[in-house]
CSV table of C-alpha atoms and ligand atoms in Angstrom, one decimal:
chain,number,residue,atom,x,y,z
C,1,MET,CA,167.9,-6.7,-25.6
C,2,THR,CA,170.7,-4.3,-24.6
C,3,LYS,CA,169.7,-1.3,-22.6
C,4,GLN,CA,169.1,1.7,-24.8
C,5,THR,CA,169.9,5.2,-23.5
C,6,LYS,CA,170.0,7.6,-26.4
C,7,ARG,CA,167.1,9.9,-26.4
C,8,GLY,CA,166.0,9.3,-30.0
C,9,THR,CA,165.9,5.6,-29.4
C,10,LEU,CA,164.0,6.0,-26.2
C,11,CYS,CA,161.4,8.1,-28.0
C,12,VAL,CA,160.8,5.3,-30.4
C,13,GLN,CA,161.4,2.2,-28.3
C,14,ALA,CA,161.1,2.8,-24.6
C,15,GLY,CA,158.1,1.6,-22.5
C,16,TRP,CA,156.7,-1.1,-24.6
C,17,THR,CA,158.6,-4.3,-25.2
C,18,PRO,CA,156.2,-7.0,-26.5
C,19,LYS,CA,156.7,-10.6,-25.8
C,20,ASN,CA,156.5,-13.4,-28.4
C,21,GLY,CA,153.3,-13.0,-30.3
C,22,GLU,CA,152.1,-9.8,-28.7
C,23,PRO,CA,151.3,-6.7,-30.7
C,24,ARG,CA,154.4,-4.8,-31.9
C,25,VAL,CA,152.5,-1.5,-31.4
C,26,LEU,CA,151.5,-0.5,-27.9
C,27,PRO,CA,147.8,-1.5,-27.6
C,28,ILE,CA,145.1,0.6,-26.0
C,29,TYR,CA,143.9,-1.4,-23.0
C,30,GLN,CA,140.4,-0.1,-23.2
C,31,SER,CA,139.3,-1.8,-20.0
C,32,THR,CA,138.4,-0.4,-16.6
C,33,THR,CA,139.0,-3.7,-14.8
C,34,PHE,CA,141.3,-6.7,-14.8
C,35,LYS,CA,140.5,-10.3,-14.0
C,36,TYR,CA,141.9,-12.5,-11.3
C,37,SER,CA,141.1,-16.1,-10.5
C,38,SER,CA,141.0,-15.7,-6.7
C,39,SER,CA,139.9,-13.1,-4.3
C,40,GLU,CA,143.1,-13.6,-2.4
C,41,GLU,CA,145.2,-12.5,-5.4
C,42,MET,CA,143.1,-9.4,-5.8
C,43,ALA,CA,143.4,-8.6,-2.0
C,44,ARG,CA,147.3,-8.6,-2.3
C,45,LEU,CA,147.1,-6.0,-5.0
C,46,PHE,CA,144.8,-3.8,-2.8
C,47,ASP,CA,147.3,-4.0,0.0
C,48,LEU,CA,150.2,-3.0,-2.4
C,49,GLU,CA,151.9,-6.3,-1.5
C,50,GLU,CA,152.0,-7.2,-5.2
C,51,ASN,CA,152.2,-5.0,-8.3
C,52,GLY,CA,149.5,-5.6,-10.8
C,53,TYR,CA,146.4,-4.2,-12.5
C,54,PHE,CA,143.0,-4.1,-11.0
C,55,TYR,CA,141.4,-0.8,-11.8
C,56,THR,CA,142.4,1.8,-14.5
C,57,ARG,CA,142.1,4.7,-12.1
C,58,LEU,CA,145.2,3.3,-10.3
C,59,GLN,CA,147.0,1.6,-13.1
C,60,ASN,CA,146.5,0.7,-16.8
C,61,PRO,CA,149.1,-1.1,-19.0
C,62,THR,CA,148.8,1.5,-21.8
C,63,ASN,CA,149.4,4.4,-19.4
C,64,ASP,CA,152.2,2.6,-17.7
C,65,ALA,CA,154.1,2.0,-20.9
C,66,VAL,CA,153.9,5.7,-21.8
C,67,ALA,CA,154.8,6.7,-18.3
C,68,ALA,CA,157.8,4.4,-18.4
C,69,LYS,CA,158.9,6.0,-21.7
C,70,ILE,CA,158.7,9.5,-20.2
C,71,ALA,CA,160.6,8.3,-17.1
C,72,ALA,CA,163.3,6.8,-19.3
C,73,LEU,CA,163.6,10.1,-21.4
C,74,GLU,CA,164.0,12.1,-18.2
C,75,GLY,CA,166.3,9.6,-16.5
C,76,GLY,CA,163.9,9.1,-13.6
C,77,VAL,CA,162.9,6.0,-11.7
C,78,GLY,CA,159.2,6.2,-12.4
C,79,ALA,CA,156.4,8.4,-13.7
C,80,MET,CA,152.7,8.8,-13.5
C,81,LEU,CA,150.4,10.1,-16.2
C,82,THR,CA,147.7,12.6,-15.3
C,83,SER,CA,144.7,14.0,-17.2
C,84,SER,CA,146.3,17.4,-17.6
C,85,GLY,CA,149.4,19.4,-16.9
C,86,GLN,CA,147.4,21.2,-14.2
C,87,ALA,CA,146.8,17.9,-12.5
C,88,ALA,CA,150.5,17.0,-12.8
C,89,ASN,CA,151.6,20.2,-11.0
C,90,PHE,CA,148.9,19.8,-8.4
C,91,TYR,CA,149.8,16.2,-7.6
C,92,ALA,CA,153.5,16.9,-7.6
C,93,VAL,CA,153.0,19.5,-4.8
C,94,TYR,CA,150.1,17.9,-3.0
C,95,ASN,CA,152.0,14.6,-2.7
C,96,ILE,CA,154.3,16.3,-0.1
C,97,CYS,CA,152.3,19.3,1.1
C,98,GLU,CA,149.2,19.5,3.3
C,99,ALA,CA,147.2,22.2,5.1
C,100,GLY,CA,149.6,24.3,7.2
C,101,ASP,CA,152.5,23.8,4.7
C,102,HIS,CA,154.3,26.3,2.5
C,103,LEU,CA,155.8,26.4,-1.0
C,104,VAL,CA,158.4,28.7,-2.7
C,105,CYS,CA,157.9,29.3,-6.4
C,106,ALA,CA,159.3,31.3,-9.2
C,107,THR,CA,157.0,34.2,-10.2
C,108,ALA,CA,157.6,33.6,-13.9
C,109,ILE,CA,155.5,30.5,-14.5
C,110,TYR,CA,152.5,29.4,-16.5
C,111,GLY,CA,149.3,31.4,-15.6
C,112,GLY,CA,147.4,28.3,-14.7
C,113,THR,CA,150.1,27.2,-12.2
C,114,PHE,CA,150.2,30.7,-10.8
C,115,ASN,CA,146.5,30.6,-10.1
C,116,LEU,CA,146.7,27.0,-8.7
C,117,PHE,CA,149.4,27.8,-6.3
C,118,GLY,CA,148.4,31.4,-5.4
C,119,VAL,CA,144.6,30.9,-5.1
C,120,THR,CA,143.4,27.3,-5.0
C,121,LEU,CA,146.2,25.8,-2.9
C,122,LYS,CA,145.8,28.7,-0.5
C,123,LYS,CA,142.1,27.7,0.0
C,124,MET,CA,143.4,24.3,0.9
C,125,GLY,CA,145.6,25.8,3.6
C,126,ILE,CA,148.9,25.7,1.6
C,127,ASP,CA,150.7,29.1,1.3
C,128,CYS,CA,152.9,29.9,-1.6
C,129,THR,CA,155.6,32.7,-1.7
C,130,PHE,CA,156.5,33.8,-5.3
C,131,ILE,CA,160.0,34.9,-5.8
C,132,ASP,CA,162.0,36.4,-8.6
C,133,ALA,CA,164.0,33.4,-10.0
C,134,ASP,CA,166.8,35.7,-11.1
C,135,ALA,CA,167.4,37.0,-7.5
C,136,SER,CA,170.5,35.9,-5.5
C,137,GLU,CA,170.5,32.7,-3.4
C,138,GLU,CA,170.5,34.8,-0.2
C,139,GLU,CA,167.4,36.7,-1.4
C,140,ILE,CA,165.5,33.6,-2.4
C,141,SER,CA,166.5,31.8,0.8
C,142,LYS,CA,164.7,34.5,2.8
C,143,ALA,CA,161.4,33.2,1.5
C,144,PHE,CA,161.9,29.8,3.2
C,145,ARG,CA,160.1,29.0,6.4
C,146,PRO,CA,160.3,26.0,8.8
C,147,ASN,CA,157.1,24.6,7.1
C,148,THR,CA,158.3,25.0,3.5
C,149,LYS,CA,158.1,21.7,1.7
C,150,ALA,CA,159.2,22.4,-1.9
C,151,LEU,CA,160.8,24.9,-4.4
C,152,PHE,CA,159.2,25.1,-7.8
C,153,GLY,CA,160.2,26.6,-11.2
C,154,GLU,CA,159.9,26.1,-15.0
C,155,THR,CA,162.9,25.2,-17.1
C,156,ILE,CA,161.7,27.8,-19.6
C,157,SER,CA,158.9,29.9,-18.4
C,158,ASN,CA,155.6,30.1,-20.3
C,159,PRO,CA,155.1,32.7,-21.8
C,160,GLY,CA,158.0,34.8,-20.6
C,161,ILE,CA,160.7,32.5,-22.0
C,162,GLN,CA,162.9,33.0,-18.9
C,163,VAL,CA,165.5,30.3,-18.4
C,164,LEU,CA,165.8,28.8,-14.9
C,165,ASP,CA,169.2,28.4,-13.3
C,166,ILE,CA,168.4,24.9,-12.2
C,167,GLU,CA,171.7,24.3,-10.3
C,168,LYS,CA,171.2,27.4,-8.3
C,169,PHE,CA,167.6,26.4,-7.5
C,170,ALA,CA,168.6,22.9,-6.6
C,171,ARG,CA,171.3,24.3,-4.2
C,172,ILE,CA,168.7,26.5,-2.5
C,173,ALA,CA,166.1,23.8,-2.2
C,174,HIS,CA,168.6,21.2,-0.8
C,175,SER,CA,170.1,23.6,1.7
C,176,HIS,CA,166.6,23.9,3.1
C,177,GLY,CA,166.0,20.2,3.1
C,178,VAL,CA,163.3,20.2,0.4
C,179,PRO,CA,163.0,18.9,-3.2
C,180,LEU,CA,163.2,21.0,-6.3
C,181,ILE,CA,160.2,20.5,-8.6
C,182,VAL,CA,160.8,21.6,-12.2
C,183,ASP,CA,158.1,21.9,-14.9
C,184,ASN,CA,160.0,20.8,-18.0
C,185,THR,CA,157.1,21.3,-20.5
C,186,PHE,CA,158.8,23.8,-22.9
C,187,ALA,CA,162.3,22.3,-22.9
C,188,THR,CA,161.2,18.6,-23.0
C,189,PRO,CA,163.8,16.0,-22.1
C,190,ILE,CA,165.2,16.3,-25.7
C,191,ASN,CA,166.7,19.7,-24.8
C,192,CYS,CA,167.1,19.5,-21.1
C,193,ARG,CA,167.0,16.9,-18.4
C,194,PRO,CA,166.6,18.8,-15.1
C,195,PHE,CA,167.6,15.7,-13.0
C,196,GLU,CA,171.1,16.0,-14.4
C,197,TRP,CA,171.3,19.5,-12.8
C,198,GLY,CA,169.9,18.5,-9.4
C,199,ALA,CA,166.1,18.7,-9.7
C,200,ASP,CA,164.3,16.0,-7.8
C,201,ILE,CA,160.8,15.9,-9.4
C,202,VAL,CA,159.9,16.9,-13.0
C,203,THR,CA,156.4,17.7,-14.3
C,204,HIS,CA,155.0,18.0,-17.8
C,205,SER,CA,152.0,19.3,-19.6
C,206,THR,CA,152.2,16.6,-22.2
C,207,THR,CA,149.6,18.6,-24.1
C,208,LYS,CA,152.4,20.7,-25.5
C,209,TYR,CA,155.5,19.3,-27.4
C,210,MET,CA,155.2,15.7,-26.1
C,211,ASP,CA,151.8,15.2,-27.8
C,212,GLY,CA,152.9,17.8,-30.3
C,213,HIS,CA,149.8,17.7,-32.5
C,214,ALA,CA,147.3,19.4,-30.2
C,215,VAL,CA,145.1,16.3,-30.0
C,216,CYS,CA,145.0,15.5,-26.3
C,217,VAL,CA,145.3,17.3,-22.9
C,218,GLY,CA,147.6,15.4,-20.5
C,219,GLY,CA,150.3,15.6,-17.9
C,220,ALA,CA,153.1,13.6,-16.2
C,221,VAL,CA,154.9,13.6,-12.9
C,222,VAL,CA,158.4,12.1,-13.0
C,223,ASP,CA,160.4,11.0,-9.9
C,224,SER,CA,164.3,11.1,-10.0
C,225,GLY,CA,164.3,8.8,-7.0
C,226,ASN,CA,167.2,11.0,-5.7
C,227,PHE,CA,165.6,12.9,-2.8
C,228,ASP,CA,166.3,11.4,0.6
C,229,TRP,CA,162.9,11.8,2.3
C,230,ASP,CA,164.0,9.8,5.3
C,231,ALA,CA,166.9,12.3,5.9
C,232,HIS,CA,164.1,15.0,6.4
C,233,ALA,CA,161.6,12.5,7.9
C,234,ASP,CA,159.9,15.2,10.1
C,235,LYS,CA,159.1,17.4,7.1
C,236,PHE,CA,157.6,14.6,5.0
C,237,PRO,CA,155.5,12.4,7.3
C,238,GLY,CA,153.2,11.4,4.4
C,239,LEU,CA,156.1,9.5,2.9
C,240,THR,CA,158.0,8.4,6.0
C,241,GLN,CA,155.2,7.7,8.5
C,242,PRO,CA,152.6,4.9,8.3
C,243,ASP,CA,149.7,5.5,5.9
C,244,PRO,CA,146.4,4.6,7.7
C,245,SER,CA,144.7,4.1,4.3
C,246,TYR,CA,147.1,1.2,3.6
C,247,HIS,CA,147.2,-0.6,6.9
C,248,GLY,CA,150.1,1.5,8.2
C,249,LEU,CA,152.5,1.0,5.3
C,250,ALA,CA,155.3,3.6,5.2
C,251,TYR,CA,156.2,4.5,1.6
C,252,THR,CA,159.9,5.1,2.1
C,253,LYS,CA,160.3,1.8,3.9
C,254,ALA,CA,158.2,-0.2,1.5
C,255,PHE,CA,159.3,1.3,-1.8
C,256,GLY,CA,162.7,3.0,-1.3
C,257,LYS,CA,163.6,5.2,-4.3
C,258,MET,CA,160.1,4.7,-5.7
C,259,ALA,CA,158.4,6.1,-2.5
C,260,TYR,CA,157.3,9.5,-3.9
C,261,ILE,CA,155.9,8.2,-7.2
C,262,THR,CA,154.2,5.2,-5.6
C,263,LYS,CA,152.4,7.4,-3.1
C,264,ALA,CA,151.3,9.7,-5.9
C,265,THR,CA,149.7,6.8,-7.7
C,266,ALA,CA,148.5,4.6,-4.9
C,267,GLN,CA,147.2,7.4,-2.7
C,268,LEU,CA,146.6,10.6,-4.6
C,269,MET,CA,145.4,9.1,-7.9
C,270,ARG,CA,143.3,6.6,-5.9
C,271,ASP,CA,141.6,9.4,-4.0
C,272,LEU,CA,141.5,12.3,-6.5
C,273,GLY,CA,141.3,10.4,-9.7
C,274,SER,CA,142.6,12.7,-12.5
C,275,ILE,CA,143.8,9.8,-14.6
C,276,GLN,CA,144.8,10.1,-18.2
C,277,SER,CA,142.5,8.0,-20.5
C,278,PRO,CA,144.3,5.0,-22.2
C,279,GLN,CA,143.1,6.4,-25.5
C,280,ASN,CA,144.9,9.7,-24.9
C,281,ALA,CA,148.0,7.9,-23.6
C,282,PHE,CA,148.1,6.0,-26.9
C,283,LEU,CA,148.0,9.2,-28.9
C,284,LEU,CA,150.6,10.8,-26.6
C,285,ASN,CA,152.8,7.8,-27.3
C,286,LEU,CA,152.6,8.5,-31.1
C,287,GLY,CA,153.7,12.0,-30.4
C,288,LEU,CA,156.6,10.9,-28.3
C,289,GLU,CA,157.8,8.6,-31.1
C,290,THR,CA,158.8,11.7,-33.1
C,291,LEU,CA,159.6,14.1,-30.3
C,292,HIS,CA,163.4,14.0,-31.0
C,293,LEU,CA,162.7,14.9,-34.7
C,294,ARG,CA,160.1,17.6,-34.1
C,295,VAL,CA,161.7,19.5,-31.2
C,296,PRO,CA,164.9,20.4,-33.2
C,297,GLN,CA,162.8,21.6,-36.1
C,298,HIS,CA,160.7,23.8,-33.8
C,299,CYS,CA,164.0,25.3,-32.4
C,300,ARG,CA,165.6,25.9,-35.8
C,301,ASN,CA,162.5,27.6,-37.1
C,302,ALA,CA,162.1,29.7,-34.0
C,303,GLN,CA,165.7,30.8,-34.1
C,304,THR,CA,165.3,32.0,-37.8
C,305,VAL,CA,162.0,33.8,-36.9
C,306,ALA,CA,163.5,35.4,-33.8
C,307,GLU,CA,166.5,36.7,-35.8
C,308,TYR,CA,164.1,38.0,-38.5
C,309,LEU,CA,161.9,39.8,-35.9
C,310,GLU,CA,164.8,41.3,-34.2
C,311,LYS,CA,165.8,43.1,-37.4
C,312,HIS,CA,162.3,44.2,-38.3
C,313,PRO,CA,161.7,48.0,-38.0
C,314,ARG,CA,158.1,47.5,-36.7
C,315,VAL,CA,159.2,45.2,-33.9
C,316,ALA,CA,160.0,46.9,-30.5
C,317,TRP,CA,161.5,44.0,-28.8
C,318,VAL,CA,162.1,40.2,-29.1
C,319,HIS,CA,162.6,37.8,-26.3
C,320,TYR,CA,164.1,34.5,-27.3
C,321,CYS,CA,166.9,32.9,-25.3
C,322,GLY,CA,168.6,31.7,-28.5
C,323,LEU,CA,169.4,35.4,-29.4
C,324,LYS,CA,172.8,36.6,-28.3
C,325,SER,CA,171.2,39.9,-27.2
C,326,ASN,CA,168.9,38.0,-24.8
C,327,LYS,CA,169.3,38.2,-21.0
C,328,TYR,CA,169.1,34.4,-20.7
C,329,TYR,CA,171.5,33.6,-23.6
C,330,GLU,CA,174.3,32.4,-21.2
C,331,LEU,CA,171.9,30.3,-19.1
C,332,ALA,CA,170.4,28.8,-22.3
C,333,GLN,CA,173.9,27.9,-23.6
C,334,LYS,CA,174.5,26.1,-20.3
C,335,TYR,CA,171.2,24.3,-19.8
C,336,LEU,CA,169.9,24.2,-23.4
C,337,PRO,CA,172.9,23.9,-25.7
C,338,ASN,CA,171.0,22.1,-28.5
C,339,GLY,CA,168.1,24.6,-28.6
C,340,SER,CA,165.4,25.9,-26.2
C,341,CYS,CA,161.9,25.7,-27.6
C,342,GLY,CA,159.7,27.0,-30.4
C,343,VAL,CA,158.1,29.8,-28.4
C,344,ILE,CA,159.1,33.4,-28.9
C,345,ALA,CA,157.8,36.5,-27.1
C,346,PHE,CA,157.9,39.9,-28.8
C,347,GLY,CA,156.2,43.3,-28.9
C,348,LEU,CA,155.4,45.6,-31.7
C,349,LYS,CA,156.0,49.4,-31.8
C,350,GLY,CA,152.7,51.2,-31.3
C,351,THR,CA,149.7,50.4,-29.2
C,352,ARG,CA,148.0,47.3,-27.9
C,353,GLU,CA,145.6,47.7,-30.9
C,354,ASP,CA,148.5,47.4,-33.3
C,355,ALA,CA,149.3,44.0,-31.7
C,356,ILE,CA,145.8,42.9,-32.1
C,357,HIS,CA,145.7,44.1,-35.8
C,358,PHE,CA,148.9,42.2,-36.5
C,359,MET,CA,147.4,39.0,-35.1
C,360,ASP,CA,144.2,39.4,-37.0
C,361,SER,CA,146.1,40.0,-40.3
C,362,LEU,CA,147.9,36.6,-40.1
C,363,LYS,CA,146.7,34.1,-42.6
C,364,MET,CA,148.4,30.7,-42.1
C,365,ILE,CA,149.3,31.4,-38.5
C,366,SER,CA,146.2,31.1,-36.4
C,367,ILE,CA,145.1,32.6,-33.1
C,368,VAL,CA,144.6,29.8,-30.6
C,369,THR,CA,144.9,29.2,-26.9
C,370,HIS,CA,147.7,26.7,-27.3
C,371,VAL,CA,151.4,26.5,-27.7
C,372,ALA,CA,153.9,24.0,-28.8
C,373,ASP,CA,152.3,22.0,-31.5
C,374,ALA,CA,153.1,21.4,-35.1
C,375,ARG,CA,151.2,24.4,-36.4
C,376,THR,CA,152.5,27.9,-35.9
C,377,CYS,CA,150.1,29.9,-33.7
C,378,VAL,CA,149.9,33.1,-31.9
C,379,LEU,CA,148.3,34.5,-28.7
C,380,HIS,CA,148.1,37.7,-26.7
C,381,PRO,CA,148.4,36.6,-23.1
C,382,ALA,CA,147.2,39.9,-21.6
C,383,SER,CA,143.9,39.5,-23.4
C,384,HIS,CA,143.7,35.7,-23.4
C,385,THR,CA,145.4,33.3,-21.0
C,386,HIS,CA,146.4,35.8,-18.4
C,387,ARG,CA,143.4,38.2,-18.5
C,388,GLN,CA,142.6,37.5,-14.9
C,389,LEU,CA,145.9,39.0,-13.8
C,390,SER,CA,146.3,42.7,-13.0
C,391,ASP,CA,148.9,44.8,-14.9
C,392,GLU,CA,151.1,44.6,-11.7
C,393,GLN,CA,150.8,40.8,-11.6
C,394,LEU,CA,151.4,40.6,-15.3
C,395,LYS,CA,154.7,42.4,-14.8
C,396,GLU,CA,155.7,40.2,-11.9
C,397,ALA,CA,155.0,37.2,-14.1
C,398,GLY,CA,157.4,38.6,-16.7
C,399,ILE,CA,154.6,39.4,-19.2
C,400,ALA,CA,154.5,42.8,-20.8
C,401,PRO,CA,150.9,43.9,-21.7
C,402,ASP,CA,152.0,44.2,-25.3
C,403,LEU,CA,153.7,40.7,-25.3
C,404,ILE,CA,152.7,38.5,-28.3
C,405,ARG,CA,153.5,34.9,-27.8
C,406,LEU,CA,154.4,33.2,-31.1
C,407,SER,CA,154.6,29.4,-31.0
C,408,VAL,CA,156.7,28.5,-34.1
C,409,GLY,CA,155.6,25.2,-35.7
C,410,ILE,CA,157.4,22.8,-37.9
C,411,GLU,CA,156.2,24.1,-41.3
C,412,ASP,CA,158.8,25.4,-43.8
C,413,VAL,CA,160.2,28.5,-42.2
C,414,GLU,CA,159.9,30.5,-45.5
C,415,ASP,CA,156.1,30.2,-45.3
C,416,ILE,CA,156.1,31.3,-41.6
C,417,LEU,CA,158.3,34.3,-42.4
C,418,ALA,CA,156.1,35.2,-45.4
C,419,ASP,CA,152.9,35.2,-43.3
C,420,ILE,CA,154.5,37.4,-40.6
C,421,GLU,CA,155.9,39.8,-43.2
C,422,GLN,CA,152.6,40.3,-44.9
C,423,ALA,CA,150.8,40.9,-41.6
C,424,LEU,CA,153.5,43.4,-40.4
C,425,THR,CA,153.3,45.4,-43.6
C,426,ARG,CA,149.5,45.5,-43.8
Q,1,LIG,C1,150.1,24.3,-20.5
Q,1,LIG,C2,151.0,24.3,-19.3
Q,1,LIG,C3,150.6,23.8,-18.1
Q,1,LIG,C4,149.2,23.3,-17.9
Q,1,LIG,O1,149.0,22.1,-18.7
Q,1,LIG,P1,147.5,21.6,-19.2
Q,1,LIG,O2,147.9,20.4,-19.9
Q,1,LIG,O3,147.0,22.7,-20.1
Q,1,LIG,O4,146.7,21.4,-18.0
Q,1,LIG,C5,151.5,23.7,-17.1
Q,1,LIG,N1,152.8,24.2,-17.2
Q,1,LIG,C6,153.2,24.7,-18.4
Q,1,LIG,C7,154.6,25.2,-18.5
Q,1,LIG,C8,152.4,24.8,-19.5
Q,1,LIG,O5,152.8,25.3,-20.6
């Protein structure tokens, strides 16, 4: 079979190529263990001398096929599925950071990641400095220290819908000898492939558009294979020095371009164990098969809704990077020329109560703690997902207290508009 590279084809075909007589559809390998005929064969797997399956916490064929599809979509050398997006971001960072290390991160990121980096990693001895992603290269560079190990940002921030200047971030990271990690959840590889702009590691909450139907929580870490860990060997001893838990194997020597993702699987997943269940990987794969059809429909609908809201007399402001009036319009044209995502942030004229009244008046559109699935839904971050942040922290994270996050689904846009219209005029 010739190598397929078009994104739509990869969504449908990548990852699972059955041999003669095997199931056409990716099967769920519902098995924790795998059989070998000799203890010697099994021992070679444990020593990473051979690639193969022995225990689903480390590797499972269903998970591997789906991870391979995501890696192909992003243009990476390998990927690992995790039980959630939170686990993906934690593993992506913890794979190269340990107690005493430091991380630089854009302030405008998902609330869960903000807590993970600012609170939980701190307890583990890893410090994080949050910076304004729109600041100059000089300004952002000031946050770097000798012990800084990574720079982190989101292609499109959740829920602020700020667009990351990935090339600028990559230049900053690389000038300090560290990788750029980009959470590409909202853009998906259909709209943006951060590796093409210099990012080194990509993460996903597959819970969002990739699954797309709100049926399973999951995540993924993807390795571009491009970062030269050996060139900064002193910064990344975990990858370049012998690992005592594998008889002194050094990942960069043994696995080359696959060093980072192999360590994440063979060491972090082995020890921390936030594996995605093969059942969920199967469902995720069904979502991925239509990702290239759903994402453009989300974007078309969101563009129509954003233009409608912008003209509505009851609406105070609309933030959507597909609008010409938007601060991130130019960046979106560069990084997201085919569309950004289905998520719009906006505020109503009036009080916080008016926002809550509007949301309660919606009929088809439901209030749920979710974004980026087929059904249009709405959320008030200040009273839901981000309620643990102070007003000051909310502002820093790019979230106005009156911000309503509208996740536009793939229904007929006329019905979405009609529901919003009746709720606004009630
Ligand atoms: C939802 C989300 C996460 C966390 O993912 P979970 O699957 O909910 O753990 C991380 N990053 C972004 C951008 C998200 O939207």
